[in-house]
Structure formats: C-alpha cells, structure tokens
Short mmCIF file of C-alpha atoms (C1' of nucleotides) in Angstrom, two decimals:
data_model
loop_
_atom_site.label_atom_id
_atom_site.label_comp_id
_atom_site.label_asym_id
_atom_site.label_seq_id
_atom_site.Cartn_x
_atom_site.Cartn_y
_atom_site.Cartn_z
CA UNK A 1 0.00 0.00 0.00
CA UNK A 2 1.40 3.39 -0.97
CA UNK A 3 1.82 6.11 1.65
CA UNK A 4 -0.79 8.13 -0.18
CA UNK A 5 -3.38 5.39 0.12
CA UNK A 6 -2.61 5.03 3.82
CA UNK A 7 -3.26 8.74 4.33
CA UNK A 8 -6.52 8.60 2.46
CA UNK A 9 -7.62 5.68 4.56
CA UNK A 10 -6.70 7.29 7.82
CA UNK A 11 -8.60 10.50 7.34
CA UNK A 12 -12.06 9.18 8.17
CA UNK A 13 -10.62 7.30 11.12
CA UNK A 14 -9.16 10.53 12.52
CA UNK A 15 -12.45 12.31 12.29
CA UNK A 16 -14.22 9.42 13.96
CA UNK A 17 -11.74 9.37 16.84
CA UNK A 18 -12.77 12.87 17.93
CA UNK A 19 -16.49 12.14 17.80
CA UNK A 20 -18.73 12.99 20.74
CA UNK A 21 -22.34 14.17 21.10
CA UNK A 22 -21.04 17.73 21.16
CA UNK A 23 -18.88 17.33 18.05
CA UNK A 24 -21.77 15.83 16.18
CA UNK A 25 -24.12 18.62 17.26
CA UNK A 26 -21.58 21.26 16.24
CA UNK A 27 -21.18 19.67 12.82
CA UNK A 28 -24.97 19.62 12.46
CA UNK A 29 -25.18 23.30 13.44
CA UNK A 30 -22.56 24.15 10.81
CA UNK A 31 -24.62 22.40 8.12
CA UNK A 32 -27.79 24.18 9.29
CA UNK A 33 -26.08 27.58 9.22
CA UNK A 34 -24.76 26.94 5.74
CA UNK A 35 -27.67 25.21 4.07
CA UNK A 36 -30.76 25.52 6.21
CA UNK A 37 -33.10 22.96 7.68
CA UNK A 38 -33.54 21.03 4.44
CA UNK A 39 -29.79 20.64 4.05
CA UNK A 40 -29.45 18.51 7.16
CA UNK A 41 -30.01 14.78 6.92
CA UNK A 42 -28.63 12.06 9.14
CA UNK A 43 -27.05 10.42 6.11
CA UNK A 44 -25.44 13.61 4.89
CA UNK A 45 -24.15 14.53 8.35
CA UNK A 46 -22.65 11.08 8.83
CA UNK A 47 -20.90 11.31 5.48
CA UNK A 48 -19.50 14.75 6.45
CA UNK A 49 -18.11 13.20 9.63
CA UNK A 50 -16.69 10.20 7.77
CA UNK A 51 -18.78 7.62 9.62
CA UNK A 52 -21.65 5.31 8.75
CA UNK A 53 -25.11 6.78 9.14
CA UNK A 54 -26.03 4.47 11.97
CA UNK A 55 -23.06 5.55 14.04
CA UNK A 56 -24.91 8.79 14.80
CA UNK A 57 -27.61 6.78 16.54
CA UNK A 58 -25.02 5.83 19.10
CA UNK A 59 -24.91 9.47 20.19
CA UNK A 60 -28.57 10.45 19.81
CA UNK A 61 -31.72 8.39 20.04
CA UNK A 62 -33.12 10.10 16.95
CA UNK A 63 -32.99 13.27 14.86
CA UNK A 64 -35.19 15.19 17.29
CA UNK A 65 -32.70 14.57 20.08
CA UNK A 66 -29.84 15.71 17.85
CA UNK A 67 -31.70 18.95 17.11
CA UNK A 68 -32.17 19.51 20.86
CA UNK A 69 -28.41 19.26 21.23
CA UNK A 70 -27.93 21.67 18.34
CA UNK A 71 -29.94 24.30 20.21
CA UNK A 72 -27.73 23.72 23.24
CA UNK A 73 -24.44 24.20 21.40
CA UNK A 74 -25.83 27.21 19.54
CA UNK A 75 -26.78 28.78 22.87
CA UNK A 76 -23.14 28.61 23.92
CA UNK A 77 -22.07 31.25 21.48
CA UNK A 78 -24.55 33.89 22.45
CA UNK A 79 -22.47 37.02 23.05
CA UNK A 80 -24.02 39.17 25.78
CA UNK A 81 -23.71 42.92 25.26
CA UNK A 82 -21.32 45.08 27.24
CA UNK A 83 -22.86 45.89 30.61
CA UNK A 84 -25.19 48.86 30.08
CA UNK A 85 -25.16 52.06 32.11
CA UNK A 86 -26.78 50.83 35.33
CA UNK A 87 -30.29 52.15 35.82
CA UNK A 88 -30.98 52.81 32.16
CA UNK A 89 -33.57 50.10 31.54
CA UNK A 90 -34.23 51.15 27.97
CA UNK A 91 -30.61 51.26 26.83
CA UNK A 92 -29.79 48.00 28.57
CA UNK A 93 -32.76 46.13 27.15
CA UNK A 94 -32.19 47.46 23.65
CA UNK A 95 -28.55 46.39 23.66
CA UNK A 96 -29.51 42.97 25.02
CA UNK A 97 -32.22 42.35 22.42
CA UNK A 98 -29.97 43.52 19.58
CA UNK A 99 -27.46 40.93 20.80
CA UNK A 100 -30.12 38.22 20.77
CA UNK A 101 -31.14 39.32 17.28
CA UNK A 102 -27.52 39.16 16.11
CA UNK A 103 -27.22 35.69 17.63
CA UNK A 104 -30.30 34.51 15.73
CA UNK A 105 -28.86 36.02 12.54
CA UNK A 106 -25.73 33.92 13.03
CA UNK A 107 -27.88 30.79 13.31
CA UNK A 108 -30.90 31.52 11.13
CA UNK A 109 -32.48 28.10 11.46
CA UNK A 110 -32.81 28.45 15.23
CA UNK A 111 -35.93 30.46 14.57
CA UNK A 112 -37.60 27.74 12.54
CA UNK A 113 -36.07 24.99 14.67
CA UNK A 114 -38.61 24.70 17.40
CA UNK A 115 -38.10 28.22 18.68
CA UNK A 116 -40.94 27.59 21.06
CA UNK A 117 -38.78 25.27 23.09
CA UNK A 118 -35.52 27.10 22.63
CA UNK A 119 -36.05 29.07 25.78
CA UNK A 120 -36.90 25.93 27.75
CA UNK A 121 -33.65 24.14 27.01
CA UNK A 122 -31.27 24.42 29.94
CA UNK A 123 -28.44 25.79 27.81
CA UNK A 124 -30.66 28.65 26.67
CA UNK A 125 -31.20 29.85 30.22
CA UNK A 126 -27.93 31.69 29.97
CA UNK A 127 -29.41 33.82 27.20
CA UNK A 128 -32.51 34.50 29.29
CA UNK A 129 -30.83 35.31 32.59
CA UNK A 130 -29.44 38.58 31.31
CA UNK A 131 -32.82 39.82 30.07
CA UNK A 132 -34.70 38.76 33.15
CA UNK A 133 -32.15 40.57 35.32
CA UNK A 134 -32.79 43.83 33.43
CA UNK A 135 -36.53 43.53 34.00
CA UNK A 136 -36.24 42.75 37.70
CA UNK A 137 -33.74 45.56 38.24
CA UNK A 138 -36.07 47.96 36.45
CA UNK A 139 -38.66 47.22 39.10
CA UNK A 140 -40.99 44.64 37.59
CA UNK A 141 -42.30 42.14 40.15
CA UNK A 142 -41.20 38.58 39.22
CA UNK A 143 -44.51 37.43 37.75
CA UNK A 144 -44.80 40.45 35.48
CA UNK A 145 -41.11 40.37 34.60
CA UNK A 146 -41.73 36.90 33.21
CA UNK A 147 -44.65 38.13 31.09
CA UNK A 148 -42.65 41.11 29.83
CA UNK A 149 -39.72 38.84 28.99
CA UNK A 150 -41.96 36.55 26.98
CA UNK A 151 -43.43 39.51 25.09
CA UNK A 152 -39.94 40.67 24.11
CA UNK A 153 -38.90 37.13 23.26
CA UNK A 154 -41.88 36.78 20.90
CA UNK A 155 -40.97 40.08 19.26
CA UNK A 156 -37.36 39.09 18.61
CA UNK A 157 -38.12 35.55 17.41
CA UNK A 158 -41.26 36.63 15.56
CA UNK A 159 -39.41 39.43 13.78
CA UNK A 160 -36.71 37.03 12.62
CA UNK A 161 -39.30 34.50 11.46
CA UNK A 162 -41.90 36.77 9.88
CA UNK A 163 -40.01 39.93 8.98
CA UNK A 164 -36.96 39.05 6.90
CA UNK A 165 -33.81 40.63 8.18
CA UNK A 166 -32.71 42.09 4.88
CA UNK A 167 -35.83 42.44 2.79
CA UNK A 168 -35.20 41.45 -0.77
CA UNK A 169 -35.67 44.58 -2.93
CA UNK A 170 -37.34 42.40 -5.55
CA UNK A 171 -39.87 41.06 -3.09
CA UNK A 172 -40.46 44.56 -1.84
CA UNK A 173 -41.19 45.83 -5.34
CA UNK A 174 -43.40 42.82 -6.05
CA UNK A 175 -45.44 43.49 -2.92
CA UNK A 176 -45.76 47.17 -3.71
CA UNK A 177 -46.86 46.40 -7.26
CA UNK A 178 -49.35 43.80 -6.05
CA UNK A 179 -50.82 46.22 -3.53
CA UNK A 180 -51.18 48.96 -6.13
CA UNK A 181 -53.25 46.70 -8.39
CA UNK A 182 -55.78 45.95 -5.66
CA UNK A 183 -59.24 47.35 -6.43
CA UNK A 184 -59.45 50.75 -4.79
CA UNK A 185 -63.07 50.29 -3.67
CA UNK A 186 -62.42 46.94 -1.97
CA UNK A 187 -59.00 47.63 -0.41
CA UNK A 188 -58.77 51.38 0.19
CA UNK A 189 -56.63 51.09 3.33
CA UNK A 190 -54.13 48.71 1.75
CA UNK A 191 -53.89 50.96 -1.28
CA UNK A 192 -53.23 53.98 0.91
CA UNK A 193 -50.47 52.22 2.84
CA UNK A 194 -48.98 50.36 -0.13
CA UNK A 195 -45.60 52.07 -0.19
CA UNK A 196 -45.29 51.95 3.58
CA UNK A 197 -46.20 48.25 3.64
CA UNK A 198 -43.32 47.38 1.36
CA UNK A 199 -41.02 49.42 3.59
CA UNK A 200 -42.32 47.76 6.78
CA UNK A 201 -41.75 44.22 5.50
CA UNK A 202 -38.73 43.79 7.71
CA UNK A 203 -35.23 44.94 8.40
CA UNK A 204 -33.58 46.63 11.34
CA UNK A 205 -35.62 49.81 11.21
CA UNK A 206 -38.88 47.88 11.42
CA UNK A 207 -37.51 45.78 14.28
CA UNK A 208 -36.56 48.94 16.16
CA UNK A 209 -39.90 50.64 15.53
CA UNK A 210 -41.70 47.68 17.12
CA UNK A 211 -39.25 47.40 19.97
CA UNK A 212 -39.58 51.10 20.76
CA UNK A 213 -43.38 50.82 20.95
CA UNK A 214 -43.11 47.80 23.26
CA UNK A 215 -40.57 49.53 25.51
CA UNK A 216 -42.82 52.60 25.63
CA UNK A 217 -45.61 50.33 26.82
CA UNK A 218 -43.41 48.62 29.40
CA UNK A 219 -42.05 51.90 30.76
CA UNK A 220 -45.63 53.17 31.10
CA UNK A 221 -46.32 50.04 33.15
CA UNK A 222 -43.33 50.73 35.36
CA UNK A 223 -44.63 54.21 36.11
CA UNK A 224 -47.91 52.67 37.30
CA UNK A 225 -46.24 50.31 39.76
CA UNK B 1 -70.55 -6.95 -12.56
CA UNK B 2 -72.71 -6.62 -9.43
CA UNK B 3 -74.27 -3.22 -8.59
CA UNK B 4 -72.13 -3.11 -5.51
CA UNK B 5 -68.91 -3.45 -7.48
CA UNK B 6 -70.09 -0.76 -9.86
CA UNK B 7 -70.62 1.63 -6.96
CA UNK B 8 -67.22 0.86 -5.51
CA UNK B 9 -65.61 1.49 -8.85
CA UNK B 10 -67.43 4.72 -9.46
CA UNK B 11 -66.50 6.38 -6.19
CA UNK B 12 -62.96 7.44 -7.13
CA UNK B 13 -64.23 8.58 -10.53
CA UNK B 14 -66.79 10.86 -8.82
CA UNK B 15 -64.17 12.45 -6.69
CA UNK B 16 -61.92 12.98 -9.65
CA UNK B 17 -64.75 14.60 -11.60
CA UNK B 18 -65.00 17.43 -9.09
CA UNK B 19 -61.26 18.10 -8.99
CA UNK B 20 -59.90 21.61 -9.43
CA UNK B 21 -56.97 23.54 -7.99
CA UNK B 22 -59.28 24.85 -5.29
CA UNK B 23 -60.66 21.43 -4.38
CA UNK B 24 -57.16 20.02 -4.13
CA UNK B 25 -56.00 22.94 -1.96
CA UNK B 26 -59.02 22.54 0.33
CA UNK B 27 -58.31 18.85 0.74
CA UNK B 28 -54.69 19.66 1.56
CA UNK B 29 -55.78 22.24 4.13
CA UNK B 30 -58.04 19.65 5.76
CA UNK B 31 -55.12 17.23 6.08
CA UNK B 32 -52.89 19.98 7.51
CA UNK B 33 -55.51 20.99 10.07
CA UNK B 34 -55.98 17.40 11.15
CA UNK B 35 -52.42 16.09 11.09
CA UNK B 36 -50.00 18.95 10.77
CA UNK B 37 -47.27 19.67 8.26
CA UNK B 38 -45.70 16.21 8.45
CA UNK B 39 -49.04 14.58 7.70
CA UNK B 40 -49.25 16.07 4.22
CA UNK B 41 -47.54 14.32 1.33
CA UNK B 42 -48.40 14.48 -2.33
CA UNK B 43 -48.85 10.71 -2.38
CA UNK B 44 -51.13 10.71 0.63
CA UNK B 45 -53.22 13.61 -0.64
CA UNK B 46 -53.64 11.98 -4.05
CA UNK B 47 -54.79 8.78 -2.39
CA UNK B 48 -57.31 10.75 -0.30
CA UNK B 49 -58.69 12.25 -3.49
CA UNK B 50 -58.79 8.91 -5.27
CA UNK B 51 -56.35 9.87 -8.02
CA UNK B 52 -52.81 8.93 -8.97
CA UNK B 53 -50.07 10.96 -7.35
CA UNK B 54 -48.99 12.52 -10.61
CA UNK B 55 -52.46 13.86 -11.32
CA UNK B 56 -51.85 16.55 -8.71
CA UNK B 57 -49.00 17.89 -10.81
CA UNK B 58 -51.59 18.79 -13.40
CA UNK B 59 -52.98 21.37 -10.98
CA UNK B 60 -49.78 22.59 -9.34
CA UNK B 61 -46.24 22.77 -10.59
CA UNK B 62 -44.90 21.41 -7.30
CA UNK B 63 -45.65 21.12 -3.59
CA UNK B 64 -44.62 24.70 -2.91
CA UNK B 65 -47.22 25.99 -5.32
CA UNK B 66 -49.84 23.79 -3.70
CA UNK B 67 -48.98 25.24 -0.30
CA UNK B 68 -49.34 28.77 -1.70
CA UNK B 69 -52.85 27.84 -2.79
CA UNK B 70 -53.53 26.39 0.67
CA UNK B 71 -52.77 29.78 2.22
CA UNK B 72 -55.19 31.37 -0.22
CA UNK B 73 -58.10 29.06 0.56
CA UNK B 74 -57.39 29.33 4.30
CA UNK B 75 -57.55 33.12 4.01
CA UNK B 76 -61.09 32.81 2.68
CA UNK B 77 -62.48 31.66 5.99
CA UNK B 78 -61.12 34.45 8.11
CA UNK B 79 -64.12 35.78 10.04
CA UNK B 80 -63.79 39.53 10.65
CA UNK B 81 -65.13 40.73 13.99
CA UNK B 82 -68.36 42.65 14.36
CA UNK B 83 -67.78 46.31 13.53
CA UNK B 84 -66.39 47.97 16.67
CA UNK B 85 -67.73 51.12 18.24
CA UNK B 86 -66.42 53.72 15.82
CA UNK B 87 -63.60 55.82 17.19
CA UNK B 88 -62.53 53.28 19.80
CA UNK B 89 -59.16 52.29 18.33
CA UNK B 90 -58.24 50.02 21.19
CA UNK B 91 -61.48 48.03 21.27
CA UNK B 92 -61.56 47.70 17.51
CA UNK B 93 -57.96 46.56 17.21
CA UNK B 94 -58.28 44.09 20.07
CA UNK B 95 -61.38 42.50 18.53
CA UNK B 96 -59.67 42.34 15.15
CA UNK B 97 -56.51 40.70 16.48
CA UNK B 98 -58.47 38.21 18.55
CA UNK B 99 -60.25 37.26 15.32
CA UNK B 100 -56.92 36.78 13.54
CA UNK B 101 -55.72 34.70 16.47
CA UNK B 102 -58.85 32.54 16.34
CA UNK B 103 -58.34 32.11 12.60
CA UNK B 104 -54.77 30.91 13.17
CA UNK B 105 -56.04 28.53 15.84
CA UNK B 106 -58.41 27.01 13.29
CA UNK B 107 -55.49 26.43 10.91
CA UNK B 108 -52.49 25.87 13.21
CA UNK B 109 -50.05 25.02 10.45
CA UNK B 110 -50.48 28.43 8.80
CA UNK B 111 -48.05 29.76 11.37
CA UNK B 112 -45.31 27.30 10.46
CA UNK B 113 -46.26 27.35 6.80
CA UNK B 114 -44.26 30.28 5.55
CA UNK B 115 -46.03 32.81 7.72
CA UNK B 116 -43.59 35.34 6.41
CA UNK B 117 -45.24 35.32 3.02
CA UNK B 118 -48.79 34.79 4.25
CA UNK B 119 -49.44 38.49 4.30
CA UNK B 120 -48.03 38.93 0.82
CA UNK B 121 -50.42 36.49 -0.85
CA UNK B 122 -53.25 38.34 -2.59
CA UNK B 123 -55.95 36.33 -0.82
CA UNK B 124 -54.52 37.37 2.54
CA UNK B 125 -54.96 41.06 1.78
CA UNK B 126 -58.56 40.71 2.87
CA UNK B 127 -57.37 39.85 6.37
CA UNK B 128 -55.01 42.83 6.37
CA UNK B 129 -57.40 45.46 5.01
CA UNK B 130 -59.48 45.48 8.17
CA UNK B 131 -56.48 46.04 10.45
CA UNK B 132 -54.92 48.70 8.26
CA UNK B 133 -58.24 50.58 8.18
CA UNK B 134 -58.31 50.71 11.99
CA UNK B 135 -54.81 52.18 12.11
CA UNK B 136 -55.47 54.81 9.43
CA UNK B 137 -58.77 55.80 11.05
CA UNK B 138 -57.01 56.14 14.39
CA UNK B 139 -54.81 58.80 12.82
CA UNK B 140 -51.57 57.04 11.88
CA UNK B 141 -50.03 58.38 8.68
CA UNK B 142 -49.83 55.64 6.01
CA UNK B 143 -46.12 54.86 6.41
CA UNK B 144 -46.36 54.48 10.17
CA UNK B 145 -49.66 52.60 9.93
CA UNK B 146 -47.77 50.02 7.88
CA UNK B 147 -45.06 49.71 10.54
CA UNK B 148 -47.62 49.43 13.33
CA UNK B 149 -49.52 46.80 11.37
CA UNK B 150 -46.39 44.75 10.91
CA UNK B 151 -45.59 44.98 14.63
CA UNK B 152 -49.04 43.66 15.51
CA UNK B 153 -48.79 41.00 12.83
CA UNK B 154 -45.50 39.78 14.30
CA UNK B 155 -47.06 39.67 17.76
CA UNK B 156 -50.03 37.57 16.66
CA UNK B 157 -48.04 35.17 14.48
CA UNK B 158 -45.12 35.08 16.89
CA UNK B 159 -47.37 34.33 19.85
CA UNK B 160 -48.98 31.44 18.00
CA UNK B 161 -45.61 30.09 16.94
CA UNK B 162 -43.58 30.62 20.11
CA UNK B 163 -46.14 30.77 22.90
CA UNK B 164 -48.37 27.69 22.75
CA UNK B 165 -52.03 28.53 22.83
CA UNK B 166 -52.93 26.12 25.60
CA UNK B 167 -49.76 25.54 27.56
CA UNK B 168 -49.40 21.91 28.49
CA UNK B 169 -49.53 21.71 32.33
CA UNK B 170 -46.86 19.03 32.17
CA UNK B 171 -44.51 21.23 30.20
CA UNK B 172 -45.25 24.07 32.57
CA UNK B 173 -44.34 21.96 35.58
CA UNK B 174 -41.24 20.65 33.85
CA UNK B 175 -40.07 24.18 33.11
CA UNK B 176 -40.76 25.33 36.64
CA UNK B 177 -38.88 22.34 38.06
CA UNK B 178 -35.97 22.90 35.68
CA UNK B 179 -35.76 26.57 36.62
CA UNK B 180 -35.81 25.80 40.33
CA UNK B 181 -32.80 23.50 40.01
CA UNK B 182 -30.67 26.18 38.37
CA UNK B 183 -27.71 27.24 40.53
CA UNK B 184 -28.84 30.25 42.53
CA UNK B 185 -25.52 32.07 42.18
CA UNK B 186 -25.39 31.72 38.39
CA UNK B 187 -29.06 32.29 37.54
CA UNK B 188 -30.50 34.49 40.30
CA UNK B 189 -32.97 36.29 38.04
CA UNK B 190 -34.31 33.11 36.45
CA UNK B 191 -34.71 31.57 39.90
CA UNK B 192 -36.63 34.60 41.13
CA UNK B 193 -39.00 34.56 38.19
CA UNK B 194 -39.32 30.76 37.96
CA UNK B 195 -43.01 30.47 38.82
CA UNK B 196 -43.91 33.46 36.67
CA UNK B 197 -41.94 32.08 33.73
CA UNK B 198 -43.99 28.89 33.71
CA UNK B 199 -47.15 30.99 33.84
CA UNK B 200 -45.99 33.27 31.01
CA UNK B 201 -45.21 30.39 28.66
CA UNK B 202 -48.27 31.12 26.57
CA UNK B 203 -52.05 31.15 26.54
CA UNK B 204 -54.61 33.89 26.11
CA UNK B 205 -53.64 35.86 29.18
CA UNK B 206 -50.02 36.14 28.03
CA UNK B 207 -51.17 37.13 24.54
CA UNK B 208 -53.36 39.87 26.00
CA UNK B 209 -50.62 41.14 28.33
CA UNK B 210 -48.32 41.64 25.35
CA UNK B 211 -51.01 43.13 23.17
CA UNK B 212 -51.97 45.61 25.90
CA UNK B 213 -48.38 46.82 26.22
CA UNK B 214 -48.10 47.23 22.44
CA UNK B 215 -51.39 49.13 22.25
CA UNK B 216 -50.23 51.35 25.14
CA UNK B 217 -47.14 52.13 23.11
CA UNK B 218 -49.12 52.81 19.93
CA UNK B 219 -51.61 55.05 21.72
CA UNK B 220 -48.73 57.02 23.21
CA UNK B 221 -47.46 57.48 19.66
CA UNK B 222 -50.85 58.75 18.53
CA UNK B 223 -50.82 61.35 21.27
CA UNK B 224 -47.48 62.62 19.93
CA UNK B 225 -48.77 63.08 16.39
"C1'" DA C 1 -18.60 -2.98 22.99
"C1'" DC C 2 -18.74 -0.42 19.20
"C1'" DC C 3 -19.89 0.30 14.54
"C1'" DT C 4 -22.55 -0.23 10.33
"C1'" DG C 5 -24.62 -2.33 5.69
"C1'" DA C 6 -28.86 -3.85 4.22
"C1'" DA C 7 -33.54 -3.35 4.39
"C1'" DC C 8 -38.11 -1.13 5.25
"C1'" DA C 9 -41.34 2.23 4.70
"C1'" DC C 10 -41.58 6.36 3.34
"C1'" DC C 11 -40.63 11.16 0.46
"C1'" DG C 12 -40.98 14.78 -4.14
"C1'" DT C 13 -40.53 14.72 -8.80
"C1'" DT C 14 -39.13 13.21 -13.87
"C1'" DC C 15 -40.13 10.63 -17.67
"C1'" DA C 16 -42.29 7.84 -20.73
"C1'" DA C 17 -46.21 5.34 -21.69
"C1'" DG C 18 -51.11 4.53 -21.26
"C1'" DT C 19 -56.06 5.91 -22.40
"C1'" DA D 1 -55.58 15.93 -23.95
"C1'" DC D 2 -55.55 14.04 -19.77
"C1'" DC D 3 -53.91 10.87 -16.53
"C1'" DT D 4 -50.55 7.89 -14.25
"C1'" DG D 5 -47.18 3.69 -13.18
"C1'" DA D 6 -42.50 3.03 -12.91
"C1'" DA D 7 -38.31 4.82 -11.79
"C1'" DC D 8 -34.86 7.96 -9.61
"C1'" DA D 9 -32.76 10.05 -5.98
"C1'" DC D 10 -33.57 10.91 -1.78
"C1'" DC D 11 -35.37 10.49 3.55
"C1'" DG D 12 -35.36 8.45 9.08
"C1'" DT D 13 -34.96 4.40 11.45
"C1'" DT D 14 -34.95 -0.93 12.61
"C1'" DC D 15 -32.54 -4.95 12.64
"C1'" DA D 16 -29.10 -8.11 12.31
"C1'" DA D 17 -24.53 -8.88 11.39
"C1'" DG D 18 -19.81 -7.41 11.31
"C1'" DT D 19 -15.39 -6.22 13.91
#
DNA sequence: ACCTGAACACCGTTCAAGT
DNA sequence: ACCTGAACACCGTTCAAGT
C-alpha cells in the first residue's frame, strides 16, 4: 500500500476518533447555518463526519434529540452585550435584544427549529438570565417580569421568522406592485399604505420601531407600579 | 358486474370529476388541520382524493405551489369581527386581532407554513385590510400605519408560533422544576421569576398582556402626532 | 462494545407510456 | 388531452450482522 493510500484511509478514522455528542451537534449546526433545515439529513451529516449513518444513533436516540443538542451548542455562542449604564432600563434592554437578534442572525435556522422550546432548554437559560435581570432591576415584580420577557422574546423571534432581516428589494417591489393593483373600492386602506407596507416588511428599522413601541408600553407600566 | 362493485368502482371517478386547484387545496388544508405539516404528502393527498399521485401535478407545478394555494383558501375563511364602536381604536384593534388569532387557531399550520409570506399572498390582503383601516382611522399616517400593522402582525403570528395557545400543564411543571434546580448564584434572576416564567409560557392571558403593552405604546405614539 | 450495511417504509418529482 | 405507473434520488430508522 502506498503512503498516499494510507493517508486517504486514515482521514475518516481521525475524524471518527474525535467524535462525541457535542462534536456531532456542532457539525450539524454548521450544516444548518450553511444550508438551512432542508440541508441537514442524518445520512449527509454522517458522510460529512466520515462515519456510517447508523453511528450517529449511538450518540442520539433520533434526529429530534440531535436537534435539541444543536440548540444547546448554539446557545453557547450567544455574546451578551457590554454591561449597560446601570439604571438605564431602555438602553440596557435594547442592547440585550440587539445581541439576541444578532445571535439569531448567526444561526438563522434556530428560529424555525422549534423556537418555542428554545427558551426551555437548559443551555438557553444563559441567554434568558441577562434579560430577566434587566426587568427585575427595572422594578418589575417577578410574575410580570416573566410576562414582559416573553413579550420581548416573541418580538425578537417573531421578527426574525416573519419579517426578513434584509428584505429582498425584488420582493419589496413585487409586494408594492401587487398592492397597487388591488381594487381601490375593496381595499382602500391597503392601497393607501402600499408604499409603507413594502417598507415595513422587515429589516432593522422595522424591528426597532416595534421594539420602541413595546418599551414605551413597558415603561408606562413601570410608572404605574 | 354486481351493482355493488359498480358503486365501488365509481367512487374514485366521482371524486376525480370534481377536482380543481381549489378542491385540491381545500383537501390539503383539511389534512394539515388534522395532522399537521408532516401529515401532508403528495402521495397521501392523491390517495385521499382517489387519483394517482402525478395527477396533482396537473394542478400545481410542485408542492410549494400547492402550499401557496392552501394559504389562499385558508384566508377565505377568516371571520372579521363585528364592527367595533367607531372611534374606539383600542377596542376595535383588540377585537380584530383576537379574530386573527382565532383564525390561526383554526389552521395551526399556517403559522409554520411560511407565515412570512402569508401576508403577501393576494388572498390574505382581505385579512389585512381590516387592520390597516383601523390604524389609518385612528390617525396614523400611512407609512407608520404600515409599521404598526407589521408589529401587531409579528405579535399575533409570533405568539402562535412561540407561545403555545394552551400551555401543556406538564410542560409548565417541567419548566418550573428545571428553573428551580438552576444554581442560585449563576441564575438568580431566572430563579426569582421561575413560577412566573412557567405561567408566562403562553395562553390567552399572556397574549393579551403583550397586546396591551403594544397598544399602550401605539396610543402614546398617537398622542405625539 | 462499538460500529454499520442492508432493508423497510416512506418522500418529491421526472419521464415515458397509457387511455 | 388528460392521466398515471414506474423509476430515480432521496429520507429516518430498525434490525441483524460485522469487527
């Protein structure tokens, strides 16, 4: 056997040697980040790792369990914002939520990937702790802090899921054109807001507009307490 | 051939006779409502309709196009709320959004099914017109009305996607238990809000808490205009 | 003990043949 | 013209066999 052949044969073995549930989950996350939910199959992932498909089932009972682990490893690279000026609830919360939004942008499939449960996974508690702290420090009683947190959570996840981060100019134009062909007598309001609707499809400005309204509402609440 | 056999043979033919893109989309929606996204396959749907799988490709180019049509037919049975007391923005908007929420509850997969584009589909404009009208009548200029609409849209869709409508008591208890085992020194805020967090997981009360904060923020905006 | 090929029961879709 | 069976290139997972 030539040296070259030996090298070629060893490569898969090397990759296999370093395998662990965490390695597998990280590899899966990399595929998801690159190619989305449809790009990840057990067979494809196994091939990437240089092992047989069934080897993966030694680390995870099934695909669902692997995806749970993916959420956990993704949670590890949440980068919390620099500590805000103490006492400025609004600045602190805005910086925190922008950080969460940036984290979701780094791992776009997290939003589709059972976002509902993301917050429930132990590893994700680290992401939540920071936000909950801000709410408690601002003066919300625990029960209401939890409700406020959930509202903000829904806004961040919902915005990523339903308001594309960088709205495609083509899609924007298509929407605007579609709105402008609606019958004026049947859809007067949509016709009036057509240009604005295309603008409000998504993006950072739209995210901030919504966040500002929500924070206005929460600060009003704080004044009542 | 016995009469019975004739009847049995005719049944699929009858179903096929009434086939149209709309019929197919309605049948698909029924499957989705009953069994969720994973329950719908082209093969399964064709069998339900008593035709060969490939027949469906005569009505839709591919599955994606079929799902577009499903959104359209689902939009048709949105039930707008009774006209609100004119001039009461808050009451009108609340009734409208509760109606949208009820509509999503009737078709739970709509939320997962490319909710991002739902609003862009022509048939869904009917759902939007009502809400946009309320915002314009309340005094929002068109461009801001569009942003406010999108914020509310994200809240309704996001709540359905990320805050389960009827929180499973089991899941609630599991979350509470998990939170209470977190190390006090590392997760003090989460520990403090543990019981509230389980409560805020979802449900109508949580939806209303968030909506009330958003409407507070929007009304504050109106006062500034 | 650890790994995995073959097999099973599915997919969406293309293509060529059937009526 | 309209419909569709067979085939292709995939899935996740079970099971039994390989080392």
